[in-house]
Coordinates of C-alpha atoms in Angstrom, one line a residue:
Chain A
M1 CA -15.5 -25.8 66.8
T2 CA -17.1 -23.3 64.5
Q3 CA -16.0 -19.8 63.6
E4 CA -19.3 -18.6 65.2
T5 CA -18.3 -20.2 68.6
A6 CA -14.9 -18.4 68.6
A7 CA -16.5 -15.1 67.7
H8 CA -18.7 -15.2 70.9
I9 CA -15.8 -15.8 73.4
E10 CA -15.7 -12.8 75.6
P11 CA -12.5 -11.9 77.6
D12 CA -13.1 -11.8 81.3
G13 CA -10.5 -9.2 81.9
Q14 CA -8.7 -11.2 84.5
C15 CA -5.1 -12.5 84.7
L16 CA -5.1 -16.0 83.2
S17 CA -3.3 -19.2 84.2
R18 CA -1.0 -20.8 81.6
A19 CA -3.6 -23.3 80.7
D20 CA -6.1 -20.6 80.1
V21 CA -3.6 -18.7 78.0
I22 CA -2.9 -21.8 75.9
V23 CA -6.6 -22.5 75.3
K24 CA -7.5 -18.9 74.6
G25 CA -4.4 -18.5 72.5
A26 CA -5.8 -21.4 70.4
L27 CA -9.1 -19.6 69.9
A28 CA -7.3 -16.3 69.1
T29 CA -5.2 -18.3 66.6
G30 CA -8.4 -19.5 65.0
A31 CA -9.9 -16.1 64.9
I32 CA -6.8 -14.6 63.3
Y33 CA -5.7 -17.3 60.9
G34 CA -8.7 -19.5 60.2
F35 CA -9.5 -22.7 62.0
E36 CA -7.2 -24.9 60.1
M37 CA -4.3 -23.3 62.0
I38 CA -5.8 -24.0 65.5
A39 CA -5.0 -27.7 65.9
P40 CA -1.5 -27.6 67.4
F41 CA -2.6 -25.3 70.1
V42 CA -5.8 -27.1 70.9
R43 CA -4.1 -30.4 71.2
R44 CA -1.5 -29.0 73.5
A45 CA -4.1 -27.3 75.6
L46 CA -6.2 -30.5 75.9
A47 CA -3.3 -32.8 76.8
A48 CA -0.7 -30.7 78.6
S49 CA -2.0 -27.5 80.0
G50 CA 0.2 -28.0 83.2
A51 CA 3.6 -28.2 81.4
S52 CA 6.2 -26.2 83.2
D53 CA 9.1 -24.3 81.5
V54 CA 11.4 -27.2 82.7
D55 CA 9.2 -29.7 80.9
V56 CA 9.3 -27.6 77.7
L57 CA 13.0 -27.1 77.9
N58 CA 13.6 -30.8 78.5
L59 CA 11.6 -31.6 75.4
V60 CA 13.9 -29.5 73.2
L61 CA 16.9 -30.7 75.1
K62 CA 16.1 -34.3 74.1
L63 CA 16.0 -33.2 70.5
E64 CA 19.3 -31.4 70.8
Y65 CA 20.8 -34.7 72.2
V66 CA 19.5 -36.4 69.0
E67 CA 21.4 -33.8 66.9
V68 CA 24.6 -34.0 69.0
A69 CA 24.6 -37.8 68.7
L70 CA 24.1 -37.5 64.9
Y71 CA 26.9 -35.1 64.3
D72 CA 29.4 -36.6 66.7
A73 CA 28.9 -40.0 65.1
A74 CA 29.2 -38.6 61.6
K75 CA 32.6 -37.2 62.4
Q76 CA 33.8 -40.7 63.2
R77 CA 31.9 -42.7 60.5
L78 CA 32.3 -40.4 57.5
K79 CA 35.7 -38.9 58.4
P80 CA 34.7 -35.9 56.3
T81 CA 37.0 -33.5 54.6
G82 CA 36.7 -30.0 53.1
E83 CA 33.4 -28.3 53.0
L84 CA 31.5 -31.2 54.5
K85 CA 33.9 -31.3 57.5
R86 CA 33.5 -27.6 58.1
L87 CA 29.8 -27.9 58.0
I88 CA 29.6 -30.9 60.4
D89 CA 32.1 -29.3 62.8
T90 CA 29.9 -26.1 62.9
L91 CA 26.7 -28.1 63.4
A92 CA 28.3 -30.3 66.1
E93 CA 29.7 -27.3 68.0
D94 CA 26.5 -25.4 67.9
E95 CA 24.4 -28.3 69.1
H96 CA 26.8 -29.0 72.0
R97 CA 26.4 -25.4 73.0
H98 CA 22.7 -25.7 72.8
V99 CA 22.8 -28.8 75.1
G100 CA 25.0 -26.9 77.6
K101 CA 22.7 -23.9 77.7
L102 CA 19.5 -25.8 78.0
T103 CA 21.0 -28.0 80.7
S104 CA 22.2 -25.0 82.7
E105 CA 18.8 -23.3 82.4
I106 CA 16.9 -26.4 83.5
E107 CA 19.2 -26.7 86.5
R108 CA 18.9 -23.0 87.3
L109 CA 15.1 -23.5 87.5
G110 CA 15.6 -26.3 89.9
G111 CA 14.7 -29.0 87.4
K112 CA 16.4 -32.2 86.4
P113 CA 17.7 -32.3 82.8
A114 CA 16.5 -35.2 80.7
E115 CA 18.9 -38.1 80.3
R116 CA 21.1 -38.1 77.3
I117 CA 19.8 -40.2 74.4
S118 CA 22.1 -42.3 72.3
Y119 CA 21.1 -44.2 69.2
A120 CA 22.7 -45.7 66.2
S121 CA 21.9 -43.6 63.1
S122 CA 21.7 -45.6 59.9
Y123 CA 23.1 -44.3 56.6
R124 CA 25.5 -45.7 54.0
D125 CA 27.3 -42.6 52.8
A126 CA 27.6 -38.8 53.1
D127 CA 24.4 -38.3 51.0
G128 CA 22.5 -40.6 53.3
F129 CA 23.8 -38.7 56.3
L130 CA 22.8 -35.4 54.9
G131 CA 19.3 -36.7 54.2
L132 CA 19.0 -37.9 57.8
A133 CA 20.4 -34.6 59.1
I134 CA 17.8 -32.6 57.1
S135 CA 15.0 -34.7 58.6
I136 CA 16.2 -34.2 62.1
E137 CA 17.0 -30.4 61.7
E138 CA 13.5 -29.9 60.2
A139 CA 11.9 -31.8 63.1
V140 CA 13.9 -29.7 65.6
V141 CA 12.8 -26.4 64.1
A142 CA 9.2 -27.5 64.2
A143 CA 9.5 -28.6 67.8
Y144 CA 11.0 -25.3 68.9
N145 CA 8.4 -23.3 67.0
G146 CA 5.6 -25.3 68.8
A147 CA 7.3 -25.1 72.2
I148 CA 8.3 -21.5 72.4
P149 CA 4.8 -20.0 72.7
T150 CA 4.1 -22.4 75.6
I151 CA 7.2 -21.2 77.6
E152 CA 6.0 -18.9 80.4
S153 CA 9.3 -16.9 80.9
K154 CA 9.9 -14.2 78.3
E155 CA 13.7 -14.6 78.9
L156 CA 13.5 -18.3 78.1
Q157 CA 11.3 -17.7 75.1
A158 CA 14.0 -15.3 73.8
M159 CA 16.8 -17.9 74.5
A160 CA 14.9 -20.7 72.8
A161 CA 14.2 -18.4 69.8
S162 CA 17.9 -17.6 69.5
I163 CA 18.5 -21.3 69.2
V164 CA 15.7 -22.0 66.7
Q165 CA 17.0 -19.3 64.3
V166 CA 20.3 -21.2 64.3
E167 CA 18.5 -24.5 63.7
G168 CA 16.8 -22.9 60.7
R169 CA 20.2 -21.8 59.4
H170 CA 21.5 -25.3 60.0
A171 CA 18.5 -26.8 58.1
A172 CA 19.2 -24.5 55.1
A173 CA 22.9 -25.2 55.1
V174 CA 22.5 -29.0 55.2
R175 CA 19.9 -28.8 52.4
I176 CA 22.3 -26.6 50.3
Q177 CA 25.1 -29.2 50.9
R178 CA 22.8 -31.9 49.5
K179 CA 21.8 -29.6 46.6
E180 CA 18.3 -29.2 47.9
E181 CA 16.2 -26.0 48.3
P182 CA 17.2 -24.3 51.5
S183 CA 13.7 -23.1 52.3
P184 CA 11.1 -25.3 50.8
E185 CA 8.2 -23.5 52.5
A186 CA 7.5 -19.9 53.4
F187 CA 6.4 -20.7 56.9
D188 CA 8.1 -23.2 59.3
L189 CA 5.7 -25.6 61.0
A190 CA 5.0 -25.8 64.7
H191 CA 4.8 -29.2 66.2
N192 CA 3.4 -30.0 69.6
E193 CA 5.2 -32.4 71.9
V194 CA 3.6 -35.5 70.5
E195 CA 4.4 -34.6 66.9
A196 CA 7.9 -33.5 67.9
L197 CA 8.7 -36.8 69.5
N198 CA 7.0 -38.8 66.8
S199 CA 9.0 -37.1 64.1
V200 CA 12.3 -38.4 65.5
E201 CA 11.2 -41.7 67.0
R202 CA 11.9 -43.5 63.7
F203 CA 15.6 -42.6 64.1
T204 CA 16.0 -43.0 67.9
G205 CA 13.5 -45.7 68.8
P206 CA 11.2 -45.4 71.8
A207 CA 14.0 -44.0 74.1
I208 CA 12.9 -40.5 72.9
Y209 CA 9.6 -41.0 74.8
E210 CA 11.2 -41.7 78.1
H211 CA 10.4 -38.9 80.7
A212 CA 8.0 -37.3 78.2
F213 CA 5.6 -34.9 79.7
Q214 CA 3.2 -37.0 81.7
G215 CA 0.2 -35.6 79.9
Y216 CA 1.0 -37.8 77.0
E217 CA 1.8 -41.0 78.7
Chain B
M1 CA -19.6 -11.8 62.9
A2 CA -16.7 -9.9 64.4
L3 CA -13.8 -12.3 63.9
A4 CA -11.4 -9.5 63.7
G5 CA -12.8 -8.1 67.0
S6 CA -12.6 -11.4 68.8
G7 CA -9.0 -11.8 67.6
A8 CA -8.1 -8.3 68.9
A9 CA -10.0 -9.0 72.2
A10 CA -8.2 -12.3 72.7
A11 CA -4.9 -10.5 72.1
A12 CA -5.8 -7.7 74.4
F13 CA -6.7 -9.9 77.4
V14 CA -3.6 -12.0 77.1
G15 CA -1.7 -8.8 77.0
A16 CA -3.4 -7.4 80.1
C17 CA -1.2 -9.3 82.5
G18 CA 2.6 -9.3 82.7
S19 CA 3.3 -7.8 79.3
S20 CA 6.9 -6.9 78.7
D21 CA 8.1 -3.4 78.9
G22 CA 10.8 -1.3 77.3
E23 CA 11.5 -2.7 73.9
S24 CA 7.8 -3.0 72.9
G25 CA 7.4 0.7 72.9
E26 CA 9.8 1.0 70.0
T27 CA 7.2 -0.3 67.5
A28 CA 4.5 2.0 68.7
Q29 CA 4.9 4.2 65.6
F30 CA 3.5 1.2 63.7
G31 CA 0.5 0.7 65.9
D32 CA -0.4 -0.5 69.4
G33 CA 0.9 -3.8 70.9
D34 CA 1.1 -6.8 68.7
T35 CA -0.4 -4.9 65.8
G36 CA 2.5 -2.5 65.9
I37 CA 5.0 -5.3 66.2
L38 CA 3.6 -7.2 63.2
N39 CA 3.4 -4.0 61.2
Y40 CA 7.1 -3.3 61.9
L41 CA 8.0 -6.8 60.7
L42 CA 5.7 -6.4 57.7
M43 CA 7.7 -3.4 56.6
L44 CA 10.9 -5.5 56.8
D45 CA 9.3 -8.2 54.7
Y46 CA 8.2 -5.7 52.1
M47 CA 11.9 -4.7 51.7
Q48 CA 12.9 -8.2 51.3
V49 CA 10.3 -8.7 48.6
A50 CA 11.8 -5.7 46.9
I51 CA 15.4 -6.8 46.9
Y52 CA 14.7 -10.2 45.6
G53 CA 12.4 -8.7 42.9
D54 CA 15.3 -6.5 41.9
L55 CA 17.8 -9.4 41.9
V56 CA 15.5 -11.5 39.7
K57 CA 15.1 -8.7 37.2
S58 CA 18.8 -7.7 37.3
G59 CA 20.1 -10.3 34.9
F60 CA 23.0 -11.0 37.4
F61 CA 21.7 -14.5 38.1
Q62 CA 20.8 -17.4 35.9
G63 CA 19.6 -21.0 36.3
G64 CA 19.4 -22.3 39.8
A65 CA 20.6 -19.1 41.5
R66 CA 17.9 -17.0 39.7
E67 CA 15.4 -19.6 40.7
A68 CA 16.5 -19.4 44.3
M69 CA 16.0 -15.6 44.3
R70 CA 12.6 -16.0 42.7
K71 CA 11.6 -18.6 45.4
F72 CA 12.8 -16.3 48.2
E73 CA 10.8 -13.4 46.6
E74 CA 7.7 -15.6 46.6
E75 CA 8.2 -16.6 50.2
E76 CA 8.7 -13.0 51.4
A77 CA 5.5 -12.1 49.5
Q78 CA 3.7 -14.8 51.4
H79 CA 5.0 -13.3 54.6
V80 CA 3.7 -9.9 53.5
S81 CA 0.3 -11.4 52.7
R82 CA 0.0 -13.4 56.0
L83 CA 1.2 -10.5 58.2
T84 CA -1.2 -8.1 56.4
K85 CA -4.1 -10.4 57.0
A86 CA -3.1 -10.8 60.6
V87 CA -3.0 -7.1 61.2
E88 CA -6.3 -6.6 59.5
R89 CA -8.0 -9.3 61.5
M90 CA -6.6 -7.8 64.7
G91 CA -8.4 -4.6 63.7
G92 CA -5.3 -2.7 62.7
E93 CA -4.2 -0.8 59.6
P94 CA -1.4 -2.6 57.8
T95 CA 1.7 -0.5 57.2
P96 CA 2.0 0.5 53.6
R97 CA 4.7 -0.8 51.3
P98 CA 7.8 1.4 51.8
R99 CA 9.4 3.1 48.8
T100 CA 12.8 1.5 48.5
E101 CA 16.1 2.4 46.8
L102 CA 17.9 -0.9 46.3
Q103 CA 18.9 -1.2 42.6
P104 CA 21.8 -3.5 42.9
K105 CA 24.8 -2.5 40.7
S106 CA 26.4 -5.9 40.6
R107 CA 25.8 -9.5 41.5
R108 CA 27.9 -9.2 44.6
S109 CA 26.5 -5.9 45.8
G110 CA 23.0 -7.3 45.2
L111 CA 23.8 -10.3 47.4
E112 CA 25.3 -8.1 50.0
V113 CA 22.1 -6.1 50.2
A114 CA 20.0 -9.3 50.4
S115 CA 22.4 -10.6 53.1
T116 CA 22.0 -7.3 55.1
L117 CA 18.2 -7.3 54.8
E118 CA 17.9 -11.0 55.7
S119 CA 20.2 -10.7 58.7
L120 CA 18.4 -7.6 59.9
G121 CA 15.1 -9.3 59.4
A122 CA 16.0 -12.4 61.3
A123 CA 17.5 -10.4 64.1
A124 CA 14.5 -8.1 64.2
Y125 CA 12.0 -11.0 64.5
L126 CA 14.2 -12.5 67.2
G127 CA 14.3 -9.1 69.0
Q128 CA 10.5 -9.0 69.2
V129 CA 9.9 -12.5 70.5
P130 CA 9.6 -11.4 74.2
N131 CA 7.3 -8.5 73.3
F132 CA 4.3 -10.3 72.0
A133 CA 1.2 -10.2 74.1
S134 CA -0.7 -13.0 72.3
T135 CA 0.6 -16.5 71.6
S136 CA -1.0 -16.5 68.2
A137 CA 0.9 -13.4 67.0
L138 CA 4.1 -14.9 68.5
A139 CA 3.4 -18.2 66.7
L140 CA 3.0 -16.4 63.4
A141 CA 6.3 -14.5 63.9
L142 CA 8.2 -17.6 64.9
S143 CA 7.0 -19.5 61.8
I144 CA 8.5 -16.7 59.7
H145 CA 11.6 -16.0 61.9
S146 CA 13.3 -19.4 61.3
V147 CA 12.6 -19.0 57.5
E148 CA 14.4 -15.7 57.6
G149 CA 17.3 -17.6 59.3
R150 CA 17.2 -20.1 56.4
H151 CA 17.3 -17.2 53.8
A152 CA 20.1 -15.5 55.6
A153 CA 22.2 -18.7 55.7
A154 CA 21.6 -19.4 52.1
I155 CA 22.5 -15.9 50.9
D156 CA 25.6 -15.9 53.2
S157 CA 26.6 -19.3 51.8
L158 CA 26.5 -17.8 48.3
L159 CA 28.8 -15.0 49.6
G160 CA 31.2 -17.4 51.2
K161 CA 30.3 -16.1 54.7
P162 CA 29.6 -18.2 57.8
I163 CA 26.1 -19.7 58.0
T164 CA 25.9 -18.9 61.7
P165 CA 27.7 -15.5 62.1
D166 CA 26.6 -15.2 65.7
G167 CA 27.7 -18.7 66.6
A168 CA 25.3 -21.1 68.4
F169 CA 22.9 -18.4 69.5
A170 CA 21.5 -15.8 67.2
E171 CA 21.6 -12.2 68.3
P172 CA 18.5 -10.2 68.5
A173 CA 18.2 -6.6 67.2
S174 CA 16.0 -3.9 68.7
A175 CA 13.5 -2.0 66.6
K176 CA 15.6 1.1 67.1
T177 CA 18.8 -0.5 65.7
T178 CA 16.9 -2.1 62.8
L179 CA 15.1 1.0 61.8
K180 CA 18.3 2.9 61.8
A181 CA 20.1 0.2 59.7
I182 CA 17.4 0.1 57.0
K183 CA 17.0 3.9 56.7
P184 CA 19.5 4.1 53.8
F185 CA 17.4 1.7 51.7
I186 CA 14.1 3.7 52.1
V187 CA 13.1 6.6 50.0
E188 CA 11.4 9.2 52.3

């Protein structure tokens, strides 16, 4: 797609379906930011323009399950003390609350919450755990940032955004605990659904793809 | 080639249907619709650039801590740059840099100001999420919003404060609340 093409798109002045919004949002993105930024929106538009809010919430719910499993297991395996214990306790409690909230919202919408994912996370020591936690928290932030603009309900957008800020805080805190930069980039990525699931698949195995939005199957 | 016009037109037609009410009017002093929202957030990022610049120059921090301040200053400057370009491409006039009175008197007071501005900034971004008419402006705001959360957590960690002061769900702040809270830092 060229810049000239986007510049000649004319608005039709009518209310748009979600799919139209996503596609035209992509073009607006390109117009505002340059076309290197357009890819996540275009991919989503091409593959999944019929995704419902339930589908989107289920995507991020699955990623919250990944975090819950990670932190619950860490409490048992590492038996942390001191600062590490306080951090893991905070992270675990927050992620459990996220699962609870997302589950109740999906049910309120008449949807079926995704099934809980369990997996065996692999690390030798606290440093290995922290490295894994960083990867997963970063993947979750990117997934939420890609998902939120595709949620139709403004209230659910706000709810999801209240979670992603906390995930950003988590990412920073885990990085600090591992003596890494809390904020390596000025802008946090947005992943579409495929990228989001791909980014955690190496930890969870193919279970993460079960019940993925059908546009990608 | 009217790239700025097509961007503004795209934002306008998305905003024509079902745009949110109420809160969005509080950024009208900064411009219409999404331009006003991004300009309001731009102003907050200008202030964050200012506090980190002051902290870097203050002499209160050395080594890794000073480098962290410098990195945050650079990131906030990138936010300023990207928001400014977005407003311009949407056909708006970017809000000017505010004159600020920060001047930290001690390491701790400087960190407290940074903590206040980062917490306010993160809450302000969150407060505007439902108000955007265009997905592209929302996506830009989200890409910055979670970084503000990172900064807030990092500064609060230096101060020995909780990394998630609101618990599992961050609290939004309205433009009215935020503008009142930052007033003491701005030279009129």
